[in-house]
Coordinates of C-alpha atoms and ligand atoms in Angstrom, one line a residue:
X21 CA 41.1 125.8 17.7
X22 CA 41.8 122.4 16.4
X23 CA 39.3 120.1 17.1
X24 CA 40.9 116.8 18.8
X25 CA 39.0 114.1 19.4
X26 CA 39.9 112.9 23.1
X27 CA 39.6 109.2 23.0
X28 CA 38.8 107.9 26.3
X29 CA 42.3 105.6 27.6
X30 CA 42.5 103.1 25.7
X31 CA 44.2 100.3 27.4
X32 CA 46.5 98.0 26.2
X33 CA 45.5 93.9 26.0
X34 CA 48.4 91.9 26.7
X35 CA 48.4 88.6 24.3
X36 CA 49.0 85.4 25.3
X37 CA 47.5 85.2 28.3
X38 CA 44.6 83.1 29.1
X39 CA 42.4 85.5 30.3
X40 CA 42.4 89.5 29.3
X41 CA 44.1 92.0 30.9
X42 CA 44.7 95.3 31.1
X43 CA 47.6 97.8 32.2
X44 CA 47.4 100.3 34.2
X45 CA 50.0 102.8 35.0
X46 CA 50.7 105.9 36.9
X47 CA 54.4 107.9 36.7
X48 CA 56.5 110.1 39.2
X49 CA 58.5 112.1 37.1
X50 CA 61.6 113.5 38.0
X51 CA 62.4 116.5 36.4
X52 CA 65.5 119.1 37.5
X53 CA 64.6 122.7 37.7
X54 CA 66.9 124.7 34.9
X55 CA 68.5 126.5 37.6
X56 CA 71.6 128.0 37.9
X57 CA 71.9 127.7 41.9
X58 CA 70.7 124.9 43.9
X59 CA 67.4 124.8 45.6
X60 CA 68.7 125.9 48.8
X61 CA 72.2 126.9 48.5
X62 CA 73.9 129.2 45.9
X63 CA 76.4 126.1 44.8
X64 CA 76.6 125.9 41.3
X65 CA 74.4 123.0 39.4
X66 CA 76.3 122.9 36.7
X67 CA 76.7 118.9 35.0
X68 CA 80.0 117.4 34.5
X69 CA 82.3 119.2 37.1
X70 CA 84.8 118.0 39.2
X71 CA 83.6 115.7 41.8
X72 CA 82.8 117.5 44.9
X73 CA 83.8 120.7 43.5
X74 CA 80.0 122.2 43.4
X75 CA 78.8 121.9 47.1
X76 CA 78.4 124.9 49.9
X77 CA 78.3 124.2 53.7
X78 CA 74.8 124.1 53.4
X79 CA 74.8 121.3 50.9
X80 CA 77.8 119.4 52.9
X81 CA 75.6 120.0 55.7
X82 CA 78.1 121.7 58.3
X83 CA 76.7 122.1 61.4
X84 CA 74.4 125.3 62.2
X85 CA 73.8 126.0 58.0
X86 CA 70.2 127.1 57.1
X87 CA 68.6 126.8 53.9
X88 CA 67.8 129.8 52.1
X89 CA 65.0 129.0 49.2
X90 CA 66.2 130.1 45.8
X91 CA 62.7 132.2 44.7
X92 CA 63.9 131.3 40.8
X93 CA 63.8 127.4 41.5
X94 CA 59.8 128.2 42.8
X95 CA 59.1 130.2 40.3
X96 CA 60.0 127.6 37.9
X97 CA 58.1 124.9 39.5
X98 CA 54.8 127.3 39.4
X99 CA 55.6 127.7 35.9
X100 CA 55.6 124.1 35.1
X101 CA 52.1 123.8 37.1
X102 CA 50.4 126.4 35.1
X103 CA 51.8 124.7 32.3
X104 CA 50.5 121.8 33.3
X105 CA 46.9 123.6 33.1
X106 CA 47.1 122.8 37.8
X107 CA 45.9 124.6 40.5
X108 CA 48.7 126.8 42.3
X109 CA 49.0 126.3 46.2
X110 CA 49.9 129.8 47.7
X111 CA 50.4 128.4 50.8
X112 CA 53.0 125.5 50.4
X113 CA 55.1 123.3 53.1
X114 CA 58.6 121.4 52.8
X115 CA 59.1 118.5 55.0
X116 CA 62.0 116.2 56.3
X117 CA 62.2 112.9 55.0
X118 CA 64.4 111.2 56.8
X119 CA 66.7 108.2 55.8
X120 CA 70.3 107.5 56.1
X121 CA 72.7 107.3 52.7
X122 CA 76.2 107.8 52.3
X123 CA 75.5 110.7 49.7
X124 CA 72.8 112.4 51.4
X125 CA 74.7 114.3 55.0
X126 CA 71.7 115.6 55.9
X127 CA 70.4 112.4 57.2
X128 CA 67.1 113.5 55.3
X129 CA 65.9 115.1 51.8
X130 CA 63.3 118.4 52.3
X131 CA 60.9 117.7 49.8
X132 CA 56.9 118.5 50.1
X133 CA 54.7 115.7 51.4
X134 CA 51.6 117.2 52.8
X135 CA 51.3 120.3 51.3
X136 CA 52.4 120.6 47.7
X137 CA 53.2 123.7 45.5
X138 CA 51.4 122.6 43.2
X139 CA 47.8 120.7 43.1
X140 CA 45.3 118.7 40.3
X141 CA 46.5 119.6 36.5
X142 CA 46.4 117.6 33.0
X143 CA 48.5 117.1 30.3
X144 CA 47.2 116.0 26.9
X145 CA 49.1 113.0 25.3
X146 CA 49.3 112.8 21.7
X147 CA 49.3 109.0 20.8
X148 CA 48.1 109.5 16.9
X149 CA 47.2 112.8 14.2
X150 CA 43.7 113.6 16.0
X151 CA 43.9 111.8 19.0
X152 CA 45.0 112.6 22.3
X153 CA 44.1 111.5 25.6
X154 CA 44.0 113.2 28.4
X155 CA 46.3 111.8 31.7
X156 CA 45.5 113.9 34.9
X157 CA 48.5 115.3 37.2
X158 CA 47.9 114.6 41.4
X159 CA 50.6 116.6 42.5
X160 CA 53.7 118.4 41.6
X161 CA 56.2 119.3 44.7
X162 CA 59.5 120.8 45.0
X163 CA 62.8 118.7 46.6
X164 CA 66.4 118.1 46.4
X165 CA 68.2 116.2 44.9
X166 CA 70.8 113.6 46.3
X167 CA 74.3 112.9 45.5
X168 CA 76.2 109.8 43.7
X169 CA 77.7 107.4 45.3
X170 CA 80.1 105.7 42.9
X171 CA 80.4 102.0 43.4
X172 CA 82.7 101.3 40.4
X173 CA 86.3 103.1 40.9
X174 CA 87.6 101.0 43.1
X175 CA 87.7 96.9 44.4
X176 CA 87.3 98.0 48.5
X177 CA 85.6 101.4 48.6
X178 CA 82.9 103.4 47.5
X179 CA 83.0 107.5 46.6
X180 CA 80.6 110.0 47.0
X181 CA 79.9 112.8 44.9
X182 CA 77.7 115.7 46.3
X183 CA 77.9 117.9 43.3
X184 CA 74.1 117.0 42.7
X185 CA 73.2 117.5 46.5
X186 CA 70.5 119.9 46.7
X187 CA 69.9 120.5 43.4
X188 CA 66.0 121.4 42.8
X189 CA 64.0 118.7 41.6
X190 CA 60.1 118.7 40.7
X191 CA 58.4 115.6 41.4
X192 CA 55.3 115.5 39.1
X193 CA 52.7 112.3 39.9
X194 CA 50.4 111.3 37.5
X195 CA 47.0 109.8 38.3
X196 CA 47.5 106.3 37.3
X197 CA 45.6 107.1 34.0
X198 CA 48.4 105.5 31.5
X199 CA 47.2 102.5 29.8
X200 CA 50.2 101.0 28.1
X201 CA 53.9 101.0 27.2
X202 CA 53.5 103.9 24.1
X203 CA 51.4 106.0 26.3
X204 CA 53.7 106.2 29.2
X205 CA 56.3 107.0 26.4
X206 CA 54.3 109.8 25.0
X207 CA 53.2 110.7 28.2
X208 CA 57.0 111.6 29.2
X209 CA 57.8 112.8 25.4
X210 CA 55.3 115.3 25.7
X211 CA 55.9 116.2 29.8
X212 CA 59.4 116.9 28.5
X213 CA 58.2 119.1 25.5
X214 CA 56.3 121.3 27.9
X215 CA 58.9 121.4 30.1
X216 CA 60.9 122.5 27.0
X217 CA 58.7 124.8 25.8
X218 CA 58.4 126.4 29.2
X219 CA 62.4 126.5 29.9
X220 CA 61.8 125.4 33.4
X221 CA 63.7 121.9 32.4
X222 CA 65.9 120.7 29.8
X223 CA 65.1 117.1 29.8
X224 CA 68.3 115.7 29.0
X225 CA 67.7 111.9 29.8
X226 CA 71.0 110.8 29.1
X227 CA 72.6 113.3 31.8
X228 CA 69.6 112.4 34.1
X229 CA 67.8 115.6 34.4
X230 CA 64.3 114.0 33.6
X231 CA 64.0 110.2 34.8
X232 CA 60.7 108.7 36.1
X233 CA 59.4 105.8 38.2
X234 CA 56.9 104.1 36.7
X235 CA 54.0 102.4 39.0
X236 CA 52.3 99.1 36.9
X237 CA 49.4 97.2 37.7
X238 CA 47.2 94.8 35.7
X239 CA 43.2 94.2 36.0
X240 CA 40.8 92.5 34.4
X241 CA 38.5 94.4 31.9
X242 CA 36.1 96.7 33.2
X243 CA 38.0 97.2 36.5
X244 CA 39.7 100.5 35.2
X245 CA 36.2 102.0 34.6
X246 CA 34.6 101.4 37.7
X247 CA 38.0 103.1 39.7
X248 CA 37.4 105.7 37.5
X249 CA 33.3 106.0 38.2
X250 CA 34.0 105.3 41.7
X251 CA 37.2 106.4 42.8
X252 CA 37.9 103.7 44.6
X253 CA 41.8 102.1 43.9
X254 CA 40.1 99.1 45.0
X255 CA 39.1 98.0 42.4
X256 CA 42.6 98.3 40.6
X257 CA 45.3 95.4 41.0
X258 CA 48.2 95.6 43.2
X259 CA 50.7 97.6 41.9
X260 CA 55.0 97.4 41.8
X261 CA 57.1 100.4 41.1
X262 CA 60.0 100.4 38.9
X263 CA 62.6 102.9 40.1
X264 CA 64.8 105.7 38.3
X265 CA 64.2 104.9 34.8
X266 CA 65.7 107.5 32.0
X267 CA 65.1 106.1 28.8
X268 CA 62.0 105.7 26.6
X269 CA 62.9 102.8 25.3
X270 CA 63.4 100.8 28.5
X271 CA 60.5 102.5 30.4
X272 CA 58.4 100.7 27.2
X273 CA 60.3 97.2 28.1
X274 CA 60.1 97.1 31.6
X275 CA 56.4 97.9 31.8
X276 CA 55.9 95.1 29.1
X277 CA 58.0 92.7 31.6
X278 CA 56.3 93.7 34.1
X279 CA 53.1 93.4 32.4
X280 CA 53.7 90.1 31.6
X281 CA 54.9 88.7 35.1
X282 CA 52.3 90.0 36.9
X283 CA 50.2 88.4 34.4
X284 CA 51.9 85.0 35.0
X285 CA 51.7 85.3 38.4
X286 CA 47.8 85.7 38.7
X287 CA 47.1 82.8 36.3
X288 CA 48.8 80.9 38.3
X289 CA 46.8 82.1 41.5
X290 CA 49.1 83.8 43.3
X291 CA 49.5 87.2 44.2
X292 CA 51.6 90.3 43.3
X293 CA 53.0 91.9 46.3
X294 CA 53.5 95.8 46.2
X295 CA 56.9 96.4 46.2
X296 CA 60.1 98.1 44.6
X297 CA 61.9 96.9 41.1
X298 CA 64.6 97.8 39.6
X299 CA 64.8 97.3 36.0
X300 CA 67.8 95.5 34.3
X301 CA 67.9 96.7 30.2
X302 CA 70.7 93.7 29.6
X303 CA 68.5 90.7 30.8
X304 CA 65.4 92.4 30.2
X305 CA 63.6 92.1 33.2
X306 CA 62.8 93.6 36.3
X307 CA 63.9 92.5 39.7
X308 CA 62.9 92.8 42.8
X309 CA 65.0 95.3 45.1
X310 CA 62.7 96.2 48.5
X311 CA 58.7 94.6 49.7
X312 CA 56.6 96.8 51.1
X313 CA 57.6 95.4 54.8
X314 CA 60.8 96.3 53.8
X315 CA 59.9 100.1 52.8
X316 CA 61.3 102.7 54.9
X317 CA 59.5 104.6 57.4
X318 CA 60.5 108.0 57.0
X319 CA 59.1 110.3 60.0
X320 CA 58.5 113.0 57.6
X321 CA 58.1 115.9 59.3
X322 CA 57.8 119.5 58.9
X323 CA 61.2 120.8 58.3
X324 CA 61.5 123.6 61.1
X325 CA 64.3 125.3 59.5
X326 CA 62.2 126.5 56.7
X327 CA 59.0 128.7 57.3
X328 CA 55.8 127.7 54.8
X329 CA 56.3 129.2 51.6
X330 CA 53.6 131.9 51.4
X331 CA 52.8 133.2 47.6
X332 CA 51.2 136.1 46.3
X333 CA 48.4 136.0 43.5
X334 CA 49.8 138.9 41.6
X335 CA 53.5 136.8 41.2
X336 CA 51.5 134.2 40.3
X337 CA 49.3 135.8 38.2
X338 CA 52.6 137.8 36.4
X339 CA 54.1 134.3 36.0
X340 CA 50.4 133.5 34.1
X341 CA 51.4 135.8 32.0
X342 CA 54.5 135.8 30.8
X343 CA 53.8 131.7 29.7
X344 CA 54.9 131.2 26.1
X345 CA 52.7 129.6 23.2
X346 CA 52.7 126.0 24.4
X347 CA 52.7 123.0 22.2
X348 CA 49.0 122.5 22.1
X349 CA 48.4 125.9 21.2
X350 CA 51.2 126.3 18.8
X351 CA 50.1 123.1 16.7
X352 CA 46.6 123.7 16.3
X353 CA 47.6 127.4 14.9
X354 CA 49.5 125.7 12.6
X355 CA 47.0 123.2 10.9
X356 CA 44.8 126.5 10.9
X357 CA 46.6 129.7 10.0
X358 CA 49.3 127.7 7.3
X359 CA 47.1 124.9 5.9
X360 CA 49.2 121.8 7.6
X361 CA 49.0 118.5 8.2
X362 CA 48.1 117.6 12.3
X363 CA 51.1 115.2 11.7
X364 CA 53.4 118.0 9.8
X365 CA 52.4 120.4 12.8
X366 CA 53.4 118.1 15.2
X367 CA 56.9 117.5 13.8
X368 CA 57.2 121.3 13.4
X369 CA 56.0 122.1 17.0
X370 CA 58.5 119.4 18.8
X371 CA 60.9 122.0 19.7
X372 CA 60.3 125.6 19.8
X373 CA 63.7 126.4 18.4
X374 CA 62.3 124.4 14.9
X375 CA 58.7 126.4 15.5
X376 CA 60.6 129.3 15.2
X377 CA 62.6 128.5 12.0
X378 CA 59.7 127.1 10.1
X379 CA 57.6 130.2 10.7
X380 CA 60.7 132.7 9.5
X381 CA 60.6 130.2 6.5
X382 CA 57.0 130.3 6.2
X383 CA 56.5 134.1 6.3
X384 CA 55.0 135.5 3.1
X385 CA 55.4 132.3 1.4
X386 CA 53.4 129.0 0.9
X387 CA 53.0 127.4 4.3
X388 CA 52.8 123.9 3.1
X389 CA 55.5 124.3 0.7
X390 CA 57.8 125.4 3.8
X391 CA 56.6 122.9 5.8
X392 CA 57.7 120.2 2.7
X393 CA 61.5 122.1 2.6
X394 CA 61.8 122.3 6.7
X395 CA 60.6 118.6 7.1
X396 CA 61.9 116.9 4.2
X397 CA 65.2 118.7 3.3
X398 CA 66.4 120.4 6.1
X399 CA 65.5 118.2 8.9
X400 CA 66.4 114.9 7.0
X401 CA 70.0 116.7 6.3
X402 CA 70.4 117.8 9.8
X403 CA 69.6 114.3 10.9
X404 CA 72.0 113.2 8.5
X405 CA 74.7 115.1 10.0
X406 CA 73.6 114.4 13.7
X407 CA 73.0 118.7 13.9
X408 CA 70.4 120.3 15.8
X409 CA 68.0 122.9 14.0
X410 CA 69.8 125.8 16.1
X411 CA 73.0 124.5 14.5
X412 CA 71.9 124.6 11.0
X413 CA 73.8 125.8 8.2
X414 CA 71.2 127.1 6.2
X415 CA 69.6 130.1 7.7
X416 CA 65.6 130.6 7.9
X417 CA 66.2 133.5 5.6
X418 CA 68.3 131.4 2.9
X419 CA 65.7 128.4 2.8
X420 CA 63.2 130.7 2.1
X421 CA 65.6 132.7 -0.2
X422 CA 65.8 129.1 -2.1
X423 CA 61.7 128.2 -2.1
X424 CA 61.2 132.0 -3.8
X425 CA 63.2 131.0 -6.8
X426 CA 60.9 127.8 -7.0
X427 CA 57.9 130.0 -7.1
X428 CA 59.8 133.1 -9.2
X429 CA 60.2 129.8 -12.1
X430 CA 63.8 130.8 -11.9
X431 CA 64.6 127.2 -11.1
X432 CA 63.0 123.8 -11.0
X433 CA 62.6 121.8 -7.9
X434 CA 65.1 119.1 -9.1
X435 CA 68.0 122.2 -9.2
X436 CA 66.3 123.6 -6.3
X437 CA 67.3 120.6 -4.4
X438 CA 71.1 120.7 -5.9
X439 CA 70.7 124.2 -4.5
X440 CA 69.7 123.5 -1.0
X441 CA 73.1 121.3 -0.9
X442 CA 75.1 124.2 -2.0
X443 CA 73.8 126.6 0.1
X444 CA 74.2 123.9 2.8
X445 CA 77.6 123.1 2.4
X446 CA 79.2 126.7 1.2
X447 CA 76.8 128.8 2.4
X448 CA 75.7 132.0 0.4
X449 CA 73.1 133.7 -1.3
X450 CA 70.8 131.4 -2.9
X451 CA 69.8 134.1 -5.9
X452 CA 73.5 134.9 -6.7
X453 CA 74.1 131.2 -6.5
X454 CA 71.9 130.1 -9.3
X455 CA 73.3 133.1 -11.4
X456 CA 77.0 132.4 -10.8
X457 CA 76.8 128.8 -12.0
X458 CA 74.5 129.0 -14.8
X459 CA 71.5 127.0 -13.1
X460 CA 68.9 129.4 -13.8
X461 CA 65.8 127.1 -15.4
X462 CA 65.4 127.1 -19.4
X463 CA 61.7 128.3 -20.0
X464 CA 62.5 129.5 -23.5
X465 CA 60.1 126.8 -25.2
X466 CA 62.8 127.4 -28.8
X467 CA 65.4 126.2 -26.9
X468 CA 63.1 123.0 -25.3
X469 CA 61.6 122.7 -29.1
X470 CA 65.0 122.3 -30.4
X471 CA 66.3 120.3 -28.4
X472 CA 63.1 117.7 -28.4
X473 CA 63.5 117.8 -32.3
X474 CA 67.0 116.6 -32.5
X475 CA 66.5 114.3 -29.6
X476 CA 63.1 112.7 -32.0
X477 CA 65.8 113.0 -35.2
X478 CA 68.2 110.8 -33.4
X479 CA 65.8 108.0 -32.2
X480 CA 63.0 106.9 -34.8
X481 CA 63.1 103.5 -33.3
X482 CA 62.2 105.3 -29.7
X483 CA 59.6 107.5 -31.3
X484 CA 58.1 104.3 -33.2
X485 CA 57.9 103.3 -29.4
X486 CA 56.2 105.9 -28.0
X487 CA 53.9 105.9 -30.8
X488 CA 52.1 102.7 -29.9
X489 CA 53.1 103.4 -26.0
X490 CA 52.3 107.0 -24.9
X491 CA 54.1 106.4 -21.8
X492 CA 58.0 106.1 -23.0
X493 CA 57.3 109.9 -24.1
X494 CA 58.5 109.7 -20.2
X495 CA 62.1 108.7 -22.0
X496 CA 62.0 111.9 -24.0
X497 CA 61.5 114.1 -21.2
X498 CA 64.0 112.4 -19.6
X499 CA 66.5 112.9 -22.4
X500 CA 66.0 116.4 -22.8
X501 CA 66.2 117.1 -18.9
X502 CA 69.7 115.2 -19.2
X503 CA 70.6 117.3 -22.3
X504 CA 69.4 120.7 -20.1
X505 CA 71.4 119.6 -17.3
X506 CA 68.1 119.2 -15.2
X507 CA 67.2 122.9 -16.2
X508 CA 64.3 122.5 -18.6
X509 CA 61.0 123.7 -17.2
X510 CA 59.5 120.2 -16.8
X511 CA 56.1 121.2 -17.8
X512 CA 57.0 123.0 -20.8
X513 CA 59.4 119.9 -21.8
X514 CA 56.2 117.2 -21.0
X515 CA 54.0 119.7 -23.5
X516 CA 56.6 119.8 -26.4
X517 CA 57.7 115.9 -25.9
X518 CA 53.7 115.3 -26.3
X519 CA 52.9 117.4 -29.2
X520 CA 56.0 116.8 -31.1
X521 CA 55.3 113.1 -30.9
X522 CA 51.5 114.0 -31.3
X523 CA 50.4 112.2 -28.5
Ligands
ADP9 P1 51.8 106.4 47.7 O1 51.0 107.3 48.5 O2 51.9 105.0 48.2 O3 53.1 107.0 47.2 P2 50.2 107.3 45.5 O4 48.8 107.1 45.6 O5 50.8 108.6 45.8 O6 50.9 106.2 46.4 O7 50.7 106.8 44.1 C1 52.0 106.9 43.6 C2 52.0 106.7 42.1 O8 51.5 105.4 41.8 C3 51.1 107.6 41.4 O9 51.7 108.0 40.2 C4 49.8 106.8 41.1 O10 49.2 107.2 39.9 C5 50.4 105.4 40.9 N1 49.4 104.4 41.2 C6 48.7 104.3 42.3 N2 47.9 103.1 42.3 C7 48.2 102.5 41.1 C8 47.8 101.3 40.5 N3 46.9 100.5 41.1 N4 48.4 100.9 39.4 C9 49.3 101.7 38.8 N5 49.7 102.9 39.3 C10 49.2 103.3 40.5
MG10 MG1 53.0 109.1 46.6

């Protein structure tokens, strides 16, 4: 196994200020289950339908309808929590939390306050190659989803959509163990990889099926430590949530803002009240949008339409072990079975789909080597062209089709680049390729001797040069690759070049 070195947090010292601080941080995540059917109804899920096209009775909450629980939506949530390394809850609860809202008929959400499904877990955050740092999970429960109300289609009234009612959501809290704006970044980055990995979410932030609020607090140095010796929140500041947030980039500026007030405020000796922000990305702050006073009381209860969700240890156990390779795992085999980078793993283990492709490329070939053509060609031309790795136009098979001919000698890497960009745009077999066109590498050393000598008979100033400056034989080289069409062997060129100019 690879051998990280888990720092302990390190927290994040805002500048400026007169005395230091640090940040302290602690997430709910949001994540939707990949689900087909809702969490208690067999309505489709399905994003981007027609308004109000995707809800059953039970969803539109007609009188006398009973949830059913959808066993898949569970089993993806105990997924995620042995994913998450956490204890499994066999015996589970789902409770009423009750508030009114125009796109919520039920009058409350059934979510899981007392009992959880799932209990204490981990995830290790990758902030740097070789160092990652551990943020501890509290909690991770099972709830609906509410629906939209849209505010913006008309001057006088307001729509509802309920297409998202009931729609299975995992809540997953952190332990306020996040020390700055990058960590919570990775923190979510690499939530969302697992989650991935796992297929129990998509975490497509843009269609809002991963968004987080993000709990901030600053103390003074040395505070953070004792919590964490004693326990005790106490000795952490008072902290301000910032609601529904589902982009990295503005998670990263709003906890900097809110950093930074909070800051302000406590220089200036006053205090920071717990309450609820919202987060504007044009102005670049947060505001405030309900105090604590204001919060509402929601007489959660335990719903009595649904009995408590009883599990056996042999499904969960069979869940155990059906979990794929996760990241972790996956990277450190990587650095150890194919000779990589920690940082060349990492790119190669973001998404299992690129995993995949890199080890087809990698079989029975140089692992680094593969690693190079994945990362540096194929990924930068994808990225290029705005395509995903399953989209690619080159095939595992045909990449590696292209680094065999590097290694055969039947091509240099300079053609085996030009290659790559046929292949890529007209797809084909790389081997009949280089035969068709003529771009086969010239190792014949006559040929390269030849060549070198007329070159040398056509430039005595240049070899007069070279002479007194061994280092514009580079120009030689270069004129007899230019002569070749790039097809010289370059080593063999470099060797004539030199002792034809008896360097
Ligand atoms: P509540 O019971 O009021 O919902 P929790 O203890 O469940 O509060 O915490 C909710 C979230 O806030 C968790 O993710 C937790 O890590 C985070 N949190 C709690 N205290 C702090 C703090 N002082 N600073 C930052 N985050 C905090
Ligand atoms: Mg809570």
């Amino acid at each position: 196994m690879l051998d990280l070195a888990y720092e302990p947090p390190k927290p994040k010292v805002i500048s400026g200020a007169r005395h230091d601080w640090e940040l302290v941080i602690g997430m709910e995540v949001h994540a939707q289950v990949a689900s087909k059917a809702k969490l208690f109804s067999g309505a489709s899920t399905a994003f981007g339908a027609e308004p109000n096209s995707n809800v059953s009775f039970v969803d539109a909450a007609m009188p006398g309808m009973l949830p059913v629980i959808n066993e898949f939506c569970i089993e993806q949530a105990v997924r995620t929590g042995l994913g998450l390394k956490a204890r499994i809850n066999l015996v589970s609860a789902f409770d009423r939390k009750n508030y009114f809202y125009p796109d919520l008929p039920q009058g409350y959400q059934i979510s899981q306050l007392y009992h959880p499904l799932v209990g204490e877990g981990e995830v290790l955050v990758d902030m740097a190659p070789g160092v990652a740092r551990r943020v501890r999970i509290e909690r991770i429960h099972v709830e609906q989803d509410a629906g939209k109300s849209i505010h913006d289609m008309d001057p006088a009234m307001s729509f509802v959509d309920l297409n998202r009612t009931g729609v299975a959501l995992m809540e997953i809290v952190s332990r306020p163990d996040i020390r700055g704006p990058e960590e919570a970044a990775a923190y979510l980055t690499k939530l969302r990889q697992i989650m991935r990995y796992l297929g129990t979410c998509e975490g497509n932030m843009q269609s809002g099926n991963l968004r987080a609020d993000v709990n901030v607090s600053v103390c003074r140095p040395g505070a953070y430590e004792k919590f964490i010796e004693t326990g005790d929140p106490g000795h952490l500041g008072t902290r301000c949530e910032i609601k529904n947030m589902n982009s990295m980039r503005f998670i990263q500026q709003a906890i900097d803002y809110e950093a930074r007030r909070q800051i302000a405020l406590l220089e200036e000796g006053g205090e920071v009240v717990q309450e609820t922000r919202l987060y504007d990305p044009d102005r670049g702050e947060t505001r405030s949008m309900r105090s604590k006073e204001e919060a509402h009381d929601y007489r959660y209860f335990p719903d009595p339409d649904l009995l408590p969700l009883e599990l056996e240890q042999d499904w969960v156990d069979a869940i155990a072990d059906s979990l794929p390779e996760l990241p972790d795992a996956k990277k450190a085999r990587f650095v150890a079975d194919y000779g990589l980078t920690e940082y060349d793993a990492g790119v190669l283990t973001a998404e299992v789909a690129a995993a995949d492709y890199f080890e087809q490329v990698a079989d029975g070939r140089d692992g680094k080597q593969a690693a190079n053509w994945v990362i540096n060609e194929l990924f930068g031309r994808l990225k290029k062209d705005e395509r995903e790795i399953t989209e690619s136009p080159v095939s595992p098979a045909q990449l590696g089709g292209i680094i065999d001919l590097i290694a055969s000698g039947d091509i240099s890497g300079k053609i085996a680049k030009e290659l790559f960009e046929i292949v890529y745009a007209e797809g084909g077999d790389p081997a009949e390729i280089v035969e068709a066109r003529g771009m086969r590498q010239v190792t014949d050393t006559g040929a390269i001797e030849a060549e070198v000598d007329r070159i040398i008979a056509e430039n005595p100033a240049q070899v007069e040069k070279a002479r007194a400056n061994p280092k514009v034989a580079g120009w030689f080289v270069g004129q007899v690759m230019k002569a070749t069409g790039g097809k010289a062997n370059p080593k063999a060129v470099n060797d004539i070049v030199a002792a034809k100019l008896g360097l």
